[in-house]
XYZ file of C-alpha atoms in Angstrom:
285
model
C 10.013 13.889 -9.562
C 10.807 14.046 -6.762
C 14.314 14.481 -4.644
C 15.624 10.671 -4.720
C 18.762 11.102 -6.413
C 19.801 7.361 -6.016
C 16.670 6.446 -7.837
C 17.194 9.258 -10.425
C 21.190 8.290 -10.934
C 19.945 4.854 -11.943
C 17.520 5.783 -14.512
C 19.831 8.431 -16.382
C 22.234 5.684 -16.289
C 19.609 4.090 -18.248
C 19.300 7.073 -20.826
C 16.019 8.046 -18.765
C 16.267 11.929 -18.486
C 15.098 12.814 -14.555
C 14.702 15.619 -12.714
C 15.393 15.441 -8.969
C 12.964 17.914 -7.974
C 9.500 17.881 -6.286
C 6.529 17.968 -8.515
C 4.438 21.043 -8.560
C 2.596 24.319 -9.909
C 6.644 26.217 -9.510
C 8.436 22.518 -11.309
C 5.211 22.787 -13.950
C 5.796 26.066 -14.920
C 9.580 25.952 -15.336
C 9.026 22.997 -17.041
C 6.289 24.802 -19.303
C 8.991 27.883 -19.998
C 11.503 25.358 -21.323
C 9.008 24.616 -23.685
C 8.282 21.210 -22.038
C 3.890 20.050 -22.115
C 2.748 16.640 -21.256
C 0.296 14.471 -23.557
C 0.377 11.984 -20.929
C 0.985 12.494 -17.073
C 1.628 9.765 -15.887
C 1.856 8.386 -12.037
C 1.530 5.229 -10.158
C 1.670 5.048 -6.103
C 2.795 8.822 -6.176
C -0.683 10.645 -5.364
C -0.824 8.957 -1.653
C 2.785 10.198 -1.029
C 1.993 13.861 -1.893
C 2.558 16.380 1.355
C 0.950 19.492 -0.491
C -2.108 17.756 -1.995
C -3.292 20.522 -4.245
C -0.007 21.990 -5.120
C 0.271 18.729 -7.115
C -2.601 18.753 -8.524
C -2.235 22.445 -10.225
C 1.205 21.255 -11.357
C -0.293 18.823 -13.973
C -3.338 21.331 -14.717
C 0.303 23.577 -15.963
C 2.163 20.981 -17.431
C -0.964 18.970 -18.927
C -1.427 19.999 -23.356
C -4.884 20.920 -24.025
C -5.688 17.333 -25.479
C -3.418 15.727 -22.950
C -4.972 12.653 -20.586
C -3.345 11.945 -17.255
C -3.438 9.116 -15.327
C -2.798 8.232 -11.243
C -2.824 5.192 -9.369
C -3.170 4.553 -5.404
C -4.326 2.345 -2.665
C -8.522 2.872 -2.450
C -9.979 3.444 1.188
C -12.676 1.321 0.202
C -10.741 -1.381 -0.046
C -8.387 -0.493 3.009
C -11.955 -0.592 5.121
C -13.670 -3.388 3.845
C -10.490 -5.473 3.824
C -9.361 -3.813 7.187
C -6.117 -3.499 5.639
C -4.686 -1.061 8.216
C -1.174 -1.992 8.262
C -0.517 -0.262 5.112
C -1.124 3.158 6.514
C 1.945 4.057 7.290
C 4.735 7.445 6.834
C 5.095 7.705 3.617
C 1.277 7.901 2.581
C -0.195 11.367 3.577
C -3.729 10.343 1.721
C -6.009 7.609 1.513
C -8.877 8.145 -1.453
C -11.922 7.441 -2.579
C -13.231 8.295 -6.182
C -15.574 10.746 -4.542
C -12.757 12.296 -2.807
C -10.329 12.505 -5.361
C -12.364 13.747 -8.131
C -13.200 16.882 -6.175
C -9.818 17.683 -5.357
C -9.256 17.096 -9.411
C -11.963 19.609 -10.297
C -11.366 22.052 -7.748
C -8.041 22.552 -10.637
C -10.015 22.445 -13.712
C -9.811 18.707 -14.299
C -12.033 15.663 -15.234
C -12.291 12.344 -14.437
C -13.302 10.343 -17.328
C -12.792 6.765 -16.524
C -11.455 4.601 -13.650
C -10.045 1.073 -13.006
C -10.552 -1.128 -9.935
C -7.116 -3.193 -9.787
C -6.394 -5.622 -7.302
C -2.299 -4.241 -6.194
C -1.488 -3.553 -2.564
C -4.857 -4.581 -1.700
C -7.222 -2.797 -3.760
C -6.201 0.362 -5.828
C -7.557 3.046 -8.200
C -6.505 4.165 -11.646
C -7.969 7.559 -12.434
C -7.753 9.123 -16.068
C -8.679 12.606 -16.305
C -8.054 15.537 -18.737
C -8.689 19.314 -18.606
C -12.314 20.193 -18.046
C -14.145 21.293 -21.225
C -12.153 19.023 -23.443
C -14.974 16.636 -24.544
C -13.689 14.730 -27.386
C -13.009 11.972 -24.336
C -16.457 11.222 -22.977
C -16.790 10.322 -19.637
C -17.468 6.047 -19.289
C -20.035 4.845 -16.943
C -17.507 3.116 -14.722
C -17.205 6.633 -12.883
C -20.648 6.711 -11.926
C -20.961 2.954 -11.127
C -18.091 3.089 -8.506
C -19.421 6.183 -6.757
C -22.415 4.830 -6.735
C -21.226 1.816 -4.664
C -18.557 3.960 -2.480
C -22.230 6.016 -1.341
C -23.621 2.617 -0.994
C -20.785 1.865 1.495
C -21.011 4.985 3.398
C -17.461 6.586 2.336
C -19.520 10.076 1.820
C -20.409 9.511 5.671
C -17.957 9.613 8.823
C -19.700 6.693 10.552
C -17.512 4.193 8.603
C -14.194 5.726 9.699
C -15.271 5.917 13.208
C -16.470 2.116 12.790
C -13.150 1.653 11.309
C -11.136 2.579 14.113
C -13.047 0.169 16.458
C -12.290 -2.579 13.689
C -8.895 -1.722 14.185
C -8.772 -2.442 18.166
C -10.466 -5.380 17.864
C -8.281 -6.977 15.399
C -5.575 -6.270 17.363
C -7.317 -7.815 20.196
C -7.864 -10.909 18.669
C -4.131 -10.768 16.885
C -2.701 -10.508 20.407
C -4.920 -13.282 22.404
C -3.692 -15.726 19.465
C -0.036 -15.028 19.886
C -0.097 -15.125 23.612
C -2.430 -18.300 23.679
C 0.093 -20.049 21.121
C 3.280 -19.056 23.327
C 1.325 -19.869 26.890
C 1.101 -23.596 24.921
C 4.898 -23.381 24.220
C 4.417 -22.838 20.542
C 7.018 -21.176 18.545
C 6.419 -18.661 15.882
C 8.348 -17.112 13.350
C 7.609 -14.304 10.552
C 8.062 -14.518 6.981
C 9.012 -10.972 5.395
C 9.919 -7.411 6.553
C 8.001 -5.182 4.291
C 6.781 -1.750 5.687
C 3.257 -2.916 6.154
C 5.026 -5.038 8.922
C 6.179 -1.962 11.001
C 2.553 -0.658 11.209
C 0.963 -3.883 12.281
C 3.840 -4.998 14.739
C 4.433 -1.654 16.595
C 0.696 -0.674 16.663
C 0.286 -4.270 18.330
C 2.572 -3.918 20.535
C 4.299 -7.690 18.984
C 8.232 -8.133 19.660
C 10.448 -11.154 20.323
C 8.210 -12.643 23.334
C 5.757 -13.451 20.576
C 7.394 -13.808 17.395
C 11.052 -14.901 17.414
C 12.522 -13.560 14.272
C 11.332 -12.990 10.854
C 13.020 -14.041 7.669
C 13.605 -12.029 4.500
C 14.743 -13.034 0.954
C 16.355 -9.759 0.631
C 19.718 -9.844 1.073
C 19.724 -5.842 1.970
C 17.391 -6.747 5.066
C 19.557 -9.579 6.061
C 21.131 -9.217 9.391
C 19.079 -6.271 10.300
C 16.154 -5.653 12.598
C 12.360 -4.352 12.241
C 12.599 -0.839 13.194
C 10.381 -0.584 16.780
C 9.964 -3.883 17.533
C 13.657 -5.287 16.808
C 12.513 -8.267 15.493
C 16.167 -10.065 13.799
C 15.893 -10.757 10.240
C 17.440 -14.031 8.874
C 17.878 -15.626 5.653
C 14.903 -18.103 4.769
C 16.774 -21.265 5.290
C 16.384 -19.962 9.496
C 12.876 -21.475 9.274
C 14.290 -25.039 8.229
C 16.545 -24.704 11.141
C 14.339 -23.843 13.913
C 11.120 -25.621 12.361
C 9.011 -23.181 13.938
C 5.379 -24.317 14.582
C 3.356 -21.534 12.970
C 5.324 -18.938 10.553
C 3.502 -15.559 10.444
C 3.460 -14.269 6.583
C 3.409 -10.565 7.023
C 3.131 -9.540 3.460
C 0.067 -11.061 3.178
C -0.690 -9.445 -0.612
C 1.234 -12.165 -1.523
C 0.417 -15.032 0.855
C -0.178 -17.453 -1.916
C 3.269 -17.094 -3.103
C 4.586 -17.607 0.061
C 2.746 -20.417 1.500
C 3.555 -22.411 -1.846
C 7.594 -21.350 -1.713
C 7.316 -22.580 2.278
C 5.105 -25.636 2.038
C 7.978 -27.742 3.554
C 6.788 -26.648 6.889
C 4.364 -29.107 6.494
C 7.187 -32.004 7.384
C 7.135 -30.998 10.813
C 3.431 -29.727 11.155
C 4.211 -26.669 11.046
C 1.419 -24.023 9.662
C 0.893 -20.756 8.345
C -0.792 -18.061 9.913
C -1.973 -14.927 8.671
C -2.827 -12.065 10.623
C -4.945 -9.347 8.224
C -7.621 -9.023 7.468
C -8.057 -11.465 10.071
C -6.182 -14.059 12.002
C -6.659 -17.110 10.182
C -4.201 -20.325 10.364
C -3.642 -22.088 7.549
C -2.610 -25.702 8.273
């Protein structure tokens, strides 16, 4: 439930009642007054987008039936740091959670986490399961304690790991620029594949524009003919690759690199090579 009227319209047309409104304690109270409470509260890739986290979780506490279950999915900050996925940090995300942190947030609103799954989504995500505090018919599983121990071992409860991550990001930026500048100085041409949101974080932070990447391509017709925000790198149909035959094809949505390498394998016909910039520069011959 959020004020995205265009998405809500599509849902309504499919017969899914949709409330165009921010979710929080007030909205939850209004729904309860209408006789609506939830056996299951589901939110995939929502929690990280919430500006007022405590109000959002307080709303779940109000709306959840006494024996109800909630489940939330969000990017895991441990994977973000370990795999250097700083390009996933962009304006739609207000928070990046560890299990240690999210457990405290939910506990402060009388909600207990009883299970967690580690998922590969978005480079590494968590799916948590929660219930009302004191509702003991659902026992806590071992995965909660095991993952918390793993996070403590990784140092997520200490400030040093976050300071180190900052330096790691700066080092990656220098490595990336060094590769691109050296390639261009050697007369090589470089194109990009994809126009995902994460690419804008990466390219703008590193100051990479058309002096280093000539253009990018994307299968989405809604992006073709436009430009990446900030960098003003033009976006074309993938056919542009065969037309210009770049020496390097930089894969910007690294999370689907295997699919892209398979799809664009024909660049090897002219000696083209793939390059992945995250988590570190890697040339795939």
